[in-house]
Amino acid sequence: MHKKLLTMNEAGFYLNGEPFDLQSGDFHYFRCLPGGWRHRLELMRAFGLNTLQTYVPWSLHEPEQGQFCFDGHLNLRAFLQLCQEVGLYVMLRPAPYICSECDWGGMPYWLMREDCCPRTTDTAFTAPYKVYFSRLMQEIAPMLSTRSGPIIAVSVENEYGSYGMDRDYIEWNAELYRSLGIDVPLYNTDGDNAFMLTHGGPEDLWSGINLPAVTERSVQCYHTYQRGYPIYVGEMWGGRAQQWGGRFARQTAETIAERYQTALSFDAHVNFYMFCGGTNFGFFGGANHCVFRADVPGAKERYIPFCTSYDVDAPVTEDGRPTEKYFALRRVLAAHRGMSVDDLPSVPDNRPVQTAGDICWEQSRCVLDPAVLDALTETCITSGNVRSMESLGQDYGFVLYTTHIRASDPDYTYSISIEGLHDRADIYADGVYLGTYYRDRVNTPVSFRIPAGKIRLDLLVENMGRICYGYKITDEHKGIIGCVRTNRCAGIVTNWENRALPCRYPQIEAALAAEPSAHIEPSPTAPHLFRGTFAAIPNVDTYLCFTGTNMSKGQVWINGFAVGRYWSIGPQETLYIPGDLLKEENRIEILELYSDGTAPAPMFCDAARLDGLSENAEIVLS
């Protein structure tokens, strides 16, 4: 590609003065391993798209302050170069906040260590973002279309009208981008109503609208707010992200094709969100505060975490397969351009998939064993009251809170309450599992007696994902952010040991290598680590089905790579294992939270299972 400049007026888009029918789709490089990039990009070209839109997550590229990562599946420049090679322009969304159903909307957890108000002109937020964006420019600058790269536009923020009203912040962001050398058009996308558009950015900043379907009302609203620009649908939702315990709300190909045809009839330029599904690897999945997509009249808003799969019922599935929706929408776009689908590039064949070999389990360790626990612990701090995860310098995973409660009257029955639980606590007394508390739910009280002496109380608290949308993001510390109380005292339980268990892979290896403590009696139910091996065809995708026995909730690693969470409540029943991870002989590690020491029984299969919700989640989790 030669140097190109995107311009626009109310009639449409132009590249170097030539009309440009901008039709695009979201595909996120960080939700796919590099071996799968080209195939998905070629599917986009075969569909008829000429542009790709992608977010850039700050949290992944600067996981700790001053530590930057741009390799592996985070190699943004390599991805942009491949887009150009395939023939796709790029609309880049490197906003400090991306939402995208990911942990804290893509902002790094370490901002919480300061008294920082995110997405405002608060210098505790803008100063570190300026440092990060200056580093990010080393990847972006050579890829701008004005320097013969593929990036034709860069977004300033994302759905800001759904969060704040700080116009100075949006303008500060735009000035930062310009001062660091971004000379392509800047834009923003927001909801399709006057309030969101007004507060999403100044009128002279090109805005797109996010919505499920273009209507006369949405077009009128857009033109009332902004003149001189073509209609750009920054996000047309053809599906939605899966929630743990919630029904996967799919939409038919016919419905989405009709909506696309309607949008094109309004001369809209449409971006599909998402066009290619992906995966929330590791602990990247976020959460929302909303109502479950389950059939319960009068269900209340509450904390709801998102699944590992980010398939989102997109035209191209999580593992890169075109769906019926893909072909229906492709026909609509071809007809809009006065073409036959035969005039488009051929749709590439599906990538191969396999059912990998049986797992041979070799090792197991109980996480509550002191030697194993020491190996898993990154930081251990004693304190009067419980400490938050962020104050321990921890991003994801678990915190184990331990204290001792002395006996008073042997006839007392104690129960505990947790103020500020974020998000889920398994409760143990002297190593015996008593029950689980959930965030913002009416929990059945866990009770126990102390017949003599004292007991050890352990609370294993899991970060299930930080809220990624709306005002709730301002208070998303994890762990216990309040206190622990008992029914026998108006005060709080004190003198805590706070263990940070982020479950990074070197710690998983060390824990499995630890010598078990001989004097510790195994608990009938406790978190366990398991290691096994299995054979596979190198570089060929597979799926791990976790609906077998001895698998309730946990994490999976393949050859040291954190694949993601599983949870038997569904709807997701399989984890996508990209072929990039696989060799002839492979390792698998599983952290199962509710185990009697018996090895789990997952099986590999050759297809996704994402619709397995068997019970109503509002009943299961209430």
Coordinates of C-alpha atoms in Angstrom, one line a residue:
M1 CA 0.0 0.0 0.0
H2 CA 1.2 3.5 -0.8
K3 CA 0.6 6.5 1.5
K4 CA -3.1 7.0 2.0
L5 CA -5.3 9.5 3.8
L6 CA -8.9 8.8 4.8
T7 CA -11.2 11.8 4.4
M8 CA -15.0 12.0 4.7
N9 CA -18.1 14.1 4.2
E10 CA -21.7 13.4 4.6
A11 CA -21.8 11.5 1.2
G12 CA -19.1 9.0 2.2
F13 CA -15.5 8.1 2.7
Y14 CA -12.5 8.7 0.4
L15 CA -9.0 7.4 0.2
N16 CA -6.7 9.9 -1.4
G17 CA -9.8 11.4 -2.9
E18 CA -11.2 8.2 -4.4
P19 CA -14.6 6.9 -3.0
F20 CA -14.1 4.1 -0.4
D21 CA -17.0 1.9 0.7
L22 CA -15.7 1.2 4.2
Q23 CA -17.2 -2.1 5.4
S24 CA -15.4 -3.6 8.4
G25 CA -15.4 -6.1 11.3
D26 CA -13.8 -6.5 14.7
F27 CA -11.2 -9.2 15.1
H28 CA -9.0 -9.0 18.2
Y29 CA -5.4 -10.2 17.7
F30 CA -5.0 -10.8 21.5
R31 CA -8.0 -13.2 21.6
C32 CA -6.3 -15.5 19.0
L33 CA -2.9 -17.0 18.8
P34 CA -0.7 -16.0 15.8
G35 CA -1.1 -19.3 14.0
G36 CA -4.8 -18.5 13.5
W37 CA -4.5 -14.8 12.4
R38 CA -4.0 -15.3 8.6
H39 CA -6.9 -17.7 8.2
R40 CA -9.3 -15.3 9.9
L41 CA -8.0 -12.3 8.0
E42 CA -8.5 -14.2 4.7
L43 CA -12.1 -15.0 5.7
M44 CA -12.7 -11.3 6.2
R45 CA -11.4 -10.5 2.7
A46 CA -13.4 -13.3 1.2
F47 CA -16.5 -11.9 2.8
G48 CA -15.9 -8.6 1.0
L49 CA -14.6 -6.5 3.9
N50 CA -11.8 -4.0 3.2
T51 CA -11.1 -2.9 6.8
L52 CA -10.6 -4.5 10.2
Q53 CA -11.2 -2.9 13.6
T54 CA -9.3 -4.0 16.7
Y55 CA -8.9 -2.9 20.2
V56 CA -5.5 -2.6 21.9
P57 CA -5.7 -3.6 25.6
W58 CA -3.5 -1.5 27.9
S59 CA -3.7 -4.2 30.6
L60 CA -2.1 -6.9 28.5
H61 CA 0.6 -4.6 27.0
E62 CA 1.6 -3.1 30.4
P63 CA 0.7 -5.8 32.9
E64 CA 2.9 -4.1 35.6
Q65 CA 3.7 -0.4 35.5
G66 CA 6.7 0.1 33.3
Q67 CA 6.8 -3.5 32.1
F68 CA 5.7 -3.7 28.4
C69 CA 4.8 -6.8 26.4
F70 CA 4.6 -6.9 22.6
D71 CA 5.5 -10.4 21.7
G72 CA 3.7 -13.7 21.0
H73 CA -0.1 -13.1 20.5
L74 CA 0.5 -9.5 21.7
N75 CA 2.8 -8.7 18.8
L76 CA 0.7 -5.8 17.5
R77 CA 3.1 -4.7 14.8
A78 CA 3.3 -8.2 13.4
F79 CA -0.5 -8.4 13.3
L80 CA -0.8 -5.0 11.6
Q81 CA 1.8 -6.1 9.0
L82 CA -0.2 -9.2 8.3
C83 CA -3.4 -7.2 7.9
Q84 CA -1.6 -5.1 5.2
E85 CA -0.2 -8.2 3.5
V86 CA -3.7 -9.7 3.3
G87 CA -5.1 -6.4 2.0
L88 CA -7.1 -5.0 4.9
Y89 CA -7.0 -1.5 6.3
V90 CA -7.2 -1.1 10.0
M91 CA -9.2 1.1 12.3
L92 CA -7.3 1.0 15.6
R93 CA -8.9 1.4 19.0
P94 CA -6.1 1.9 21.5
A95 CA -8.2 3.9 24.0
P96 CA -7.2 3.6 27.6
Y97 CA -10.6 1.9 28.1
I98 CA -12.0 -0.7 25.7
C99 CA -14.9 -2.4 27.6
S100 CA -14.9 -5.5 25.3
E101 CA -16.2 -7.7 28.2
C102 CA -12.6 -8.0 29.5
D103 CA -11.2 -7.5 33.0
W104 CA -11.8 -3.8 34.0
G105 CA -12.3 -2.8 30.4
G106 CA -8.7 -3.4 29.5
M107 CA -7.3 -1.0 32.0
P108 CA -4.3 -2.3 34.2
Y109 CA -5.1 -3.3 37.7
W110 CA -2.1 -1.4 39.1
L111 CA -3.9 1.9 38.6
M112 CA -6.0 0.9 41.6
R113 CA -3.0 1.2 43.9
E114 CA -3.2 4.9 43.6
D115 CA -6.2 7.1 44.5
C116 CA -7.1 7.2 40.8
C117 CA -10.4 8.1 39.1
P118 CA -10.2 6.3 35.7
R119 CA -11.2 7.9 32.4
T120 CA -10.9 11.5 33.7
T121 CA -8.2 14.3 33.6
D122 CA -7.1 13.0 37.1
T123 CA -3.3 13.1 36.7
A124 CA -3.1 9.7 38.5
F125 CA -4.7 8.4 35.4
T126 CA -3.4 10.6 32.6
A127 CA 0.2 10.5 33.6
P128 CA 0.7 6.7 33.4
Y129 CA -1.5 6.6 30.2
K130 CA 0.8 9.1 28.5
V131 CA 3.8 7.0 29.4
Y132 CA 2.1 3.8 28.0
F133 CA 0.9 5.5 24.9
S134 CA 4.3 6.9 24.1
R135 CA 5.6 3.4 24.2
L136 CA 2.7 2.1 22.1
M137 CA 3.5 4.7 19.4
Q138 CA 6.6 2.8 18.6
E139 CA 4.3 0.0 17.3
I140 CA 1.7 2.3 15.8
A141 CA 3.6 5.1 14.1
P142 CA 5.2 3.0 11.3
M143 CA 1.8 1.4 10.6
L144 CA -0.1 4.7 9.9
S145 CA -1.5 4.9 6.4
T146 CA 0.2 8.3 6.0
R147 CA 3.4 6.3 6.3
S148 CA 2.3 3.6 3.9
G149 CA 0.9 1.4 6.7
P150 CA -2.7 0.0 7.1
I151 CA -4.0 2.2 9.9
I152 CA -6.5 4.7 8.4
A153 CA -8.1 5.9 11.7
V154 CA -7.5 5.8 15.4
S155 CA -10.2 6.0 18.1
V156 CA -9.8 8.5 21.0
E157 CA -12.0 6.7 23.6
N158 CA -14.7 4.1 23.6
E159 CA -18.4 4.6 24.6
Y160 CA -17.5 7.5 26.9
G161 CA -21.0 8.8 26.8
S162 CA -22.0 5.7 28.8
Y163 CA -19.6 6.6 31.6
G164 CA -18.6 10.2 32.0
M165 CA -19.2 13.8 31.1
D166 CA -15.6 15.1 31.1
R167 CA -15.2 16.8 27.8
D168 CA -11.7 18.0 28.8
Y169 CA -10.6 14.4 29.1
I170 CA -11.6 13.5 25.5
E171 CA -9.9 16.6 24.2
W172 CA -6.8 15.9 26.3
N173 CA -6.7 12.4 24.7
A174 CA -7.0 13.8 21.2
E175 CA -4.3 16.3 21.8
L176 CA -2.0 13.6 23.2
Y177 CA -2.5 11.5 20.1
R178 CA -1.8 14.4 17.8
S179 CA 1.2 15.5 19.8
L180 CA 2.8 12.1 19.5
G181 CA 2.4 11.9 15.7
I182 CA -1.0 10.4 14.8
D183 CA -2.0 12.2 11.7
V184 CA -4.9 10.0 10.5
P185 CA -8.5 10.8 11.4
L186 CA -9.5 10.4 15.0
Y187 CA -12.9 9.0 15.9
N188 CA -15.1 7.7 18.7
T189 CA -18.0 5.3 18.9
D190 CA -20.9 5.5 21.3
G191 CA -24.6 4.7 21.8
D192 CA -27.3 6.0 19.5
N193 CA -28.9 8.6 21.7
A194 CA -28.4 12.3 22.2
F195 CA -26.9 12.0 25.7
M196 CA -24.3 9.4 24.8
L197 CA -23.3 11.1 21.6
T198 CA -23.1 14.5 23.3
H199 CA -20.9 13.3 26.1
G200 CA -18.9 10.9 24.1
G201 CA -17.0 13.6 22.4
P202 CA -17.0 17.1 20.8
E203 CA -19.1 17.6 17.7
D204 CA -16.0 18.0 15.5
L205 CA -14.7 14.5 16.5
W206 CA -16.0 11.9 14.0
S207 CA -18.4 9.6 15.9
G208 CA -19.7 6.2 15.1
I209 CA -22.8 4.6 16.7
N210 CA -23.1 1.3 18.5
L211 CA -26.4 -0.6 18.2
P212 CA -28.0 -3.9 17.2
A213 CA -30.0 -2.5 14.3
V214 CA -30.1 0.8 12.3
T215 CA -33.5 2.5 12.3
E216 CA -34.9 5.8 11.1
R217 CA -34.8 7.0 14.7
S218 CA -31.1 6.2 15.1
V219 CA -30.2 7.8 11.8
Q220 CA -32.1 11.0 12.7
C221 CA -30.5 11.1 16.1
Y222 CA -27.1 10.8 14.6
H223 CA -27.6 13.5 12.0
T224 CA -29.1 15.8 14.7
Y225 CA -25.9 15.5 16.6
Q226 CA -23.3 15.4 13.9
R227 CA -23.4 16.8 10.3
G228 CA -20.8 16.5 7.6
Y229 CA -20.0 12.8 8.3
P230 CA -21.2 9.5 6.8
I231 CA -23.1 7.2 9.0
Y232 CA -20.6 4.7 10.6
V233 CA -21.9 1.9 12.7
G234 CA -18.9 1.4 14.9
E235 CA -20.4 -1.7 16.4
M236 CA -23.3 -3.7 14.9
W237 CA -24.0 -6.5 17.3
G238 CA -24.7 -9.8 15.6
G239 CA -24.3 -11.7 18.9
R240 CA -23.5 -11.2 22.6
A241 CA -20.9 -12.4 25.0
Q242 CA -21.6 -15.5 27.0
Q243 CA -22.1 -15.2 30.8
W244 CA -21.4 -17.9 33.2
G245 CA -24.7 -19.4 34.2
G246 CA -26.6 -17.4 31.6
R247 CA -28.3 -18.6 28.4
F248 CA -26.2 -18.0 25.3
A249 CA -28.5 -15.5 23.5
R250 CA -27.9 -16.4 19.8
Q251 CA -29.4 -14.5 16.9
T252 CA -30.5 -16.1 13.6
A253 CA -28.7 -15.6 10.3
E254 CA -31.9 -14.3 8.8
T255 CA -32.3 -11.6 11.5
I256 CA -28.8 -10.3 11.2
A257 CA -28.9 -10.4 7.4
E258 CA -32.1 -8.3 7.4
R259 CA -30.6 -5.8 9.8
Y260 CA -27.4 -5.5 7.6
Q261 CA -29.5 -5.0 4.5
T262 CA -31.5 -2.2 6.3
A263 CA -28.3 -0.5 7.5
L264 CA -26.9 -0.5 4.0
S265 CA -30.1 0.9 2.6
F266 CA -29.5 4.0 4.9
D267 CA -26.0 4.3 3.2
A268 CA -24.4 3.2 6.5
H269 CA -20.9 1.9 6.7
V270 CA -21.1 -1.1 9.0
N271 CA -18.6 -2.6 11.4
F272 CA -19.6 -6.0 12.8
Y273 CA -18.8 -6.5 16.5
M274 CA -17.6 -9.1 16.5
F275 CA -16.8 -10.4 13.0
C276 CA -14.5 -13.1 14.3
G277 CA -15.0 -14.6 17.7
G278 CA -12.1 -15.2 20.1
T279 CA -11.0 -16.4 23.6
N280 CA -10.6 -14.7 26.9
F281 CA -7.3 -16.5 27.6
G282 CA -6.2 -16.9 31.2
F283 CA -8.0 -14.5 33.5
F284 CA -8.8 -11.9 30.9
G285 CA -12.6 -12.2 31.0
G286 CA -14.4 -9.4 32.7
A287 CA -17.8 -9.0 34.3
N288 CA -20.9 -6.9 34.2
H289 CA -23.5 -5.6 36.6
C290 CA -26.8 -6.5 34.9
V291 CA -29.5 -9.1 34.7
F292 CA -28.8 -12.7 33.7
R293 CA -29.9 -13.7 30.2
A294 CA -32.1 -16.3 31.8
D295 CA -35.9 -16.7 31.8
V296 CA -36.7 -15.5 35.3
P297 CA -39.3 -12.7 35.6
G298 CA -38.2 -10.0 37.9
A299 CA -34.5 -11.0 38.1
K300 CA -32.4 -8.3 39.8
E301 CA -29.2 -6.7 38.5
R302 CA -26.1 -8.2 40.0
Y303 CA -22.5 -9.1 39.4
I304 CA -22.2 -11.5 36.4
P305 CA -18.8 -12.8 35.1
F306 CA -18.2 -13.5 31.4
C307 CA -17.1 -16.9 30.1
T308 CA -13.7 -17.9 28.8
S309 CA -15.1 -18.3 25.3
Y310 CA -15.6 -15.0 23.3
D311 CA -17.3 -16.8 20.4
V312 CA -20.2 -14.3 20.8
D313 CA -22.2 -16.0 18.0
A314 CA -20.0 -14.0 15.5
P315 CA -20.1 -14.7 11.7
V316 CA -16.7 -16.5 12.2
T317 CA -16.5 -18.8 15.3
E318 CA -14.0 -18.8 18.1
D319 CA -12.0 -21.4 16.2
G320 CA -12.1 -19.6 12.9
R321 CA -15.0 -21.3 11.0
P322 CA -17.5 -19.4 8.9
T323 CA -21.1 -19.8 10.0
E324 CA -24.5 -19.7 8.2
K325 CA -24.6 -16.1 9.4
Y326 CA -21.3 -15.4 7.5
F327 CA -22.6 -16.7 4.2
A328 CA -26.0 -14.9 4.6
L329 CA -24.3 -11.5 5.3
R330 CA -21.8 -12.1 2.5
R331 CA -24.7 -12.4 0.0
V332 CA -26.2 -9.1 1.3
L333 CA -22.9 -7.2 0.9
A334 CA -22.3 -8.6 -2.6
A335 CA -25.8 -7.6 -3.7
H336 CA -25.3 -4.1 -2.2
R337 CA -22.3 -3.7 -4.4
G338 CA -24.0 -5.1 -7.5
M339 CA -21.8 -8.2 -7.5
S340 CA -22.2 -11.9 -7.3
V341 CA -20.6 -13.8 -4.5
D342 CA -18.7 -15.6 -7.2
D343 CA -16.9 -12.3 -7.9
L344 CA -15.5 -12.2 -4.3
P345 CA -12.3 -14.0 -3.3
S346 CA -12.9 -17.7 -2.5
V347 CA -13.7 -18.6 1.1
P348 CA -10.7 -20.5 2.5
D349 CA -11.2 -24.1 3.6
N350 CA -11.7 -24.8 7.3
R351 CA -8.6 -25.4 9.3
P352 CA -8.2 -29.0 10.5
V353 CA -9.4 -30.0 13.9
Q354 CA -8.6 -33.1 16.0
T355 CA -9.6 -35.1 19.0
A356 CA -6.4 -35.2 21.0
G357 CA -5.3 -38.3 22.9
D358 CA -6.4 -39.5 26.3
I359 CA -4.8 -37.7 29.3
C360 CA -2.4 -39.7 31.5
W361 CA -2.4 -38.2 35.0
E362 CA 0.9 -38.2 36.7
Q363 CA 0.9 -35.8 39.7
S364 CA -1.5 -34.1 42.1
R365 CA -1.1 -31.8 45.1
C366 CA -3.6 -30.4 47.6
V367 CA -3.4 -26.6 47.4
L368 CA -4.0 -26.2 51.2
D369 CA -1.0 -28.4 52.0
P370 CA 1.5 -25.9 53.6
A371 CA 4.4 -26.8 51.4
V372 CA 2.3 -26.6 48.2
L373 CA 0.7 -23.3 49.5
D374 CA 4.2 -21.8 50.1
A375 CA 5.2 -22.6 46.5
L376 CA 2.0 -21.0 45.1
T377 CA 2.3 -17.9 47.2
E378 CA 3.7 -14.8 45.5
T379 CA 3.3 -12.4 48.5
C380 CA 2.3 -13.1 52.1
I381 CA 1.4 -10.2 54.4
T382 CA 0.0 -10.1 57.9
S383 CA -2.4 -7.4 58.8
G384 CA -5.0 -6.4 61.3
N385 CA -7.9 -6.4 58.8
V386 CA -8.1 -8.2 55.5
R387 CA -6.2 -6.7 52.5
S388 CA -7.4 -6.2 48.9
M389 CA -5.8 -8.1 46.0
E390 CA -4.5 -4.9 44.5
S391 CA -2.8 -3.8 47.8
L392 CA -0.9 -7.1 47.6
G393 CA 0.4 -6.2 44.1
Q394 CA -1.7 -8.8 42.5
D395 CA -3.7 -8.7 39.3
Y396 CA -5.7 -12.0 39.0
G397 CA -6.2 -15.3 40.7
F398 CA -7.0 -15.9 44.3
V399 CA -6.2 -14.5 47.8
L400 CA -6.2 -16.9 50.7
Y401 CA -7.1 -15.2 54.0
T402 CA -6.2 -17.1 57.2
T403 CA -6.9 -16.3 60.8
H404 CA -7.6 -18.2 64.1
I405 CA -10.7 -17.9 66.2
R406 CA -10.5 -18.9 69.9
A407 CA -13.2 -20.9 71.6
S408 CA -15.4 -19.2 74.1
D409 CA -18.6 -21.2 74.9
P410 CA -18.4 -24.7 73.3
D411 CA -22.2 -24.6 72.7
Y412 CA -21.9 -21.5 70.5
T413 CA -22.6 -21.9 66.9
Y414 CA -20.7 -19.3 64.9
S415 CA -21.5 -18.0 61.5
I416 CA -19.6 -15.5 59.4
S417 CA -20.4 -12.7 57.0
I418 CA -18.1 -11.0 54.6
E419 CA -18.5 -7.3 53.9
G420 CA -17.2 -6.3 50.4
L421 CA -16.7 -9.8 48.9
H422 CA -15.2 -9.5 45.4
D423 CA -16.2 -12.1 44.1
R424 CA -16.5 -15.6 45.5
A425 CA -15.2 -17.2 48.7
D426 CA -14.7 -20.9 49.6
I427 CA -14.8 -21.2 53.4
Y428 CA -12.7 -23.8 55.4
A429 CA -12.5 -24.5 59.1
D430 CA -9.3 -26.4 60.0
G431 CA -9.1 -27.4 56.4
V432 CA -12.6 -28.7 56.1
Y433 CA -14.8 -27.1 53.4
L434 CA -17.9 -25.6 54.8
G435 CA -19.5 -23.7 51.9
T436 CA -19.2 -20.9 49.4
Y437 CA -20.3 -17.2 49.5
Y438 CA -21.1 -15.2 46.3
R439 CA -20.8 -11.5 45.8
D440 CA -24.1 -9.6 46.1
R441 CA -26.3 -12.6 46.7
V442 CA -28.3 -13.9 49.7
N443 CA -25.9 -16.6 50.9
T444 CA -26.8 -19.5 53.1
P445 CA -24.8 -18.8 56.3
V446 CA -21.8 -21.0 56.9
S447 CA -21.7 -22.1 60.5
F448 CA -19.3 -24.0 62.8
R449 CA -18.5 -24.7 66.4
I450 CA -15.2 -24.4 68.3
P451 CA -15.4 -27.2 70.9
A452 CA -12.0 -26.3 72.5
G453 CA -8.9 -24.3 71.8
K454 CA -9.2 -22.5 68.5
I455 CA -9.8 -23.2 64.8
R456 CA -8.1 -22.0 61.7
L457 CA -10.4 -20.1 59.4
D458 CA -9.4 -20.0 55.7
L459 CA -11.3 -18.0 53.1
L460 CA -10.1 -18.7 49.5
V461 CA -11.4 -15.7 47.5
E462 CA -11.5 -15.8 43.7
N463 CA -11.3 -12.8 41.4
M464 CA -13.9 -13.8 38.7
G465 CA -13.2 -10.7 36.6
R466 CA -13.5 -7.0 37.2
I467 CA -16.6 -5.2 36.0
C468 CA -16.0 -3.6 32.5
Y469 CA -18.8 -1.2 31.9
G470 CA -20.6 1.7 33.6
Y471 CA -20.0 3.5 36.9
K472 CA -19.3 0.2 38.8
I473 CA -15.8 0.2 37.3
T474 CA -14.8 2.9 39.9
D475 CA -14.9 0.4 42.7
E476 CA -13.6 -2.9 41.4
H477 CA -10.9 -3.9 43.9
K478 CA -10.7 -7.6 44.4
G479 CA -10.5 -10.0 47.3
I480 CA -12.2 -8.7 50.4
I481 CA -12.5 -4.9 50.4
G482 CA -14.4 -4.6 53.7
C483 CA -14.1 -7.0 56.6
V484 CA -15.1 -10.3 58.0
R485 CA -17.6 -10.5 60.9
T486 CA -19.2 -13.2 63.1
N487 CA -22.7 -13.4 64.5
R488 CA -21.2 -13.4 68.1
C489 CA -19.7 -9.9 68.0
A490 CA -20.5 -6.5 66.7
G491 CA -16.9 -6.0 65.7
I492 CA -14.7 -7.6 63.0
V493 CA -12.4 -10.6 62.8
T494 CA -8.8 -9.4 62.9
N495 CA -5.2 -10.7 62.7
W496 CA -5.1 -12.0 59.1
E497 CA -2.5 -13.7 56.9
N498 CA -3.1 -12.5 53.3
R499 CA -1.6 -14.8 50.7
A500 CA -1.5 -13.7 47.1
L501 CA -2.1 -16.7 44.7
P502 CA -2.0 -15.3 41.2
C503 CA -1.5 -18.8 39.7
R504 CA 1.3 -17.8 37.3
Y505 CA 2.7 -20.8 35.6
P506 CA 6.1 -20.9 37.3
Q507 CA 4.2 -21.1 40.6
I508 CA 2.0 -23.9 39.3
E509 CA 5.2 -25.8 38.4
A510 CA 6.8 -25.2 41.8
A511 CA 3.7 -26.3 43.6
L512 CA 3.5 -29.6 41.7
A513 CA 7.2 -30.2 42.5
A514 CA 6.7 -29.4 46.2
E515 CA 7.1 -32.3 48.6
P516 CA 3.7 -32.9 50.4
S517 CA 3.6 -32.5 54.1
A518 CA 3.4 -36.0 55.6
H519 CA 1.4 -35.0 58.7
I520 CA -1.4 -33.3 56.9
E521 CA -4.7 -35.2 56.6
P522 CA -6.2 -34.7 53.1
S523 CA -9.6 -32.8 53.2
P524 CA -12.5 -34.6 51.6
T525 CA -13.1 -31.4 49.5
A526 CA -10.2 -29.0 48.7
P527 CA -8.6 -27.3 45.8
H528 CA -6.1 -29.6 44.0
L529 CA -3.6 -29.3 41.2
F530 CA -3.2 -32.1 38.7
R531 CA -0.6 -32.7 36.0
G532 CA -0.9 -35.0 33.1
T533 CA 0.3 -35.7 29.6
F534 CA -1.4 -36.4 26.3
A535 CA -0.5 -36.9 22.6
A536 CA -1.7 -34.7 19.8
I537 CA -1.0 -33.7 16.2
P538 CA 1.2 -30.6 16.3
N539 CA -0.4 -27.3 15.3
V540 CA -3.9 -28.7 14.9
D541 CA -6.8 -27.3 17.0
T542 CA -8.8 -29.3 19.5
Y543 CA -11.3 -28.8 22.3
L544 CA -11.2 -29.9 26.0
C545 CA -14.7 -30.9 27.2
F546 CA -14.9 -30.4 31.0
T547 CA -18.3 -31.9 31.6
G548 CA -16.7 -35.2 32.9
T549 CA -16.6 -36.3 36.5
N550 CA -14.6 -34.5 39.2
M551 CA -14.7 -31.2 37.4
S552 CA -16.7 -28.4 38.9
K553 CA -14.7 -25.2 38.6
G554 CA -11.1 -24.3 37.9
Q555 CA -8.4 -23.3 35.5
V556 CA -6.5 -25.1 32.7
W557 CA -2.9 -24.8 31.4
I558 CA -1.6 -26.4 28.2
N559 CA 2.2 -26.6 27.8
G560 CA 2.5 -23.7 30.3
F561 CA -0.1 -21.5 28.6
A562 CA -3.1 -20.3 30.6
V563 CA -6.1 -21.4 28.5
G564 CA -8.8 -20.1 30.8
R565 CA -11.5 -20.9 33.3
Y566 CA -14.1 -23.6 33.3
W567 CA -17.3 -23.9 35.4
S568 CA -19.7 -26.7 35.2
I569 CA -22.8 -24.4 35.4
G570 CA -22.4 -23.6 31.7
P571 CA -23.3 -22.6 29.2
Q572 CA -19.8 -23.1 28.0
E573 CA -18.8 -26.8 28.2
T574 CA -15.6 -26.9 26.1
L575 CA -12.4 -24.9 26.1
Y576 CA -10.9 -24.1 22.7
I577 CA -7.3 -25.3 22.5
P578 CA -5.5 -23.5 19.6
G579 CA -3.1 -25.7 17.5
D580 CA -0.3 -23.2 18.3
L581 CA -0.1 -24.7 21.7
L582 CA 0.1 -28.4 20.7
K583 CA 3.1 -30.7 20.1
E584 CA 3.3 -34.5 19.7
E585 CA 3.7 -34.8 23.5
N586 CA 2.0 -32.3 25.7
R587 CA 1.5 -31.3 29.3
I588 CA -1.8 -30.3 30.9
E589 CA -2.3 -28.8 34.4
I590 CA -5.7 -28.3 36.0
L591 CA -6.6 -26.5 39.2
E592 CA -9.9 -28.0 40.4
L593 CA -11.4 -26.1 43.3
Y594 CA -13.6 -29.0 44.6
S595 CA -11.7 -32.2 44.6
D596 CA -11.3 -35.2 46.9
G597 CA -7.9 -35.9 45.2
T598 CA -9.4 -38.0 42.4
A599 CA -8.1 -37.0 39.0
P600 CA -10.5 -35.0 36.9
A601 CA -12.0 -36.6 33.8
P602 CA -12.0 -34.2 30.9
M603 CA -12.0 -35.5 27.3
F604 CA -10.8 -33.9 24.1
C605 CA -13.3 -33.5 21.3
D606 CA -13.4 -31.9 17.8
A607 CA -16.2 -29.3 18.2
A608 CA -17.3 -26.5 20.5
R609 CA -20.1 -26.9 23.0
L610 CA -21.3 -23.5 24.1
D611 CA -25.1 -23.9 24.8
G612 CA -25.1 -26.3 27.7
L613 CA -27.1 -24.4 30.3
S614 CA -29.2 -27.1 31.8
E615 CA -30.7 -25.2 34.8
N616 CA -31.8 -21.7 35.2
A617 CA -28.9 -19.7 36.6
E618 CA -31.0 -17.4 38.7
I619 CA -32.1 -20.5 40.7
V620 CA -28.7 -22.2 40.7
L621 CA -26.8 -19.2 42.0
S622 CA -29.3 -17.4 44.1

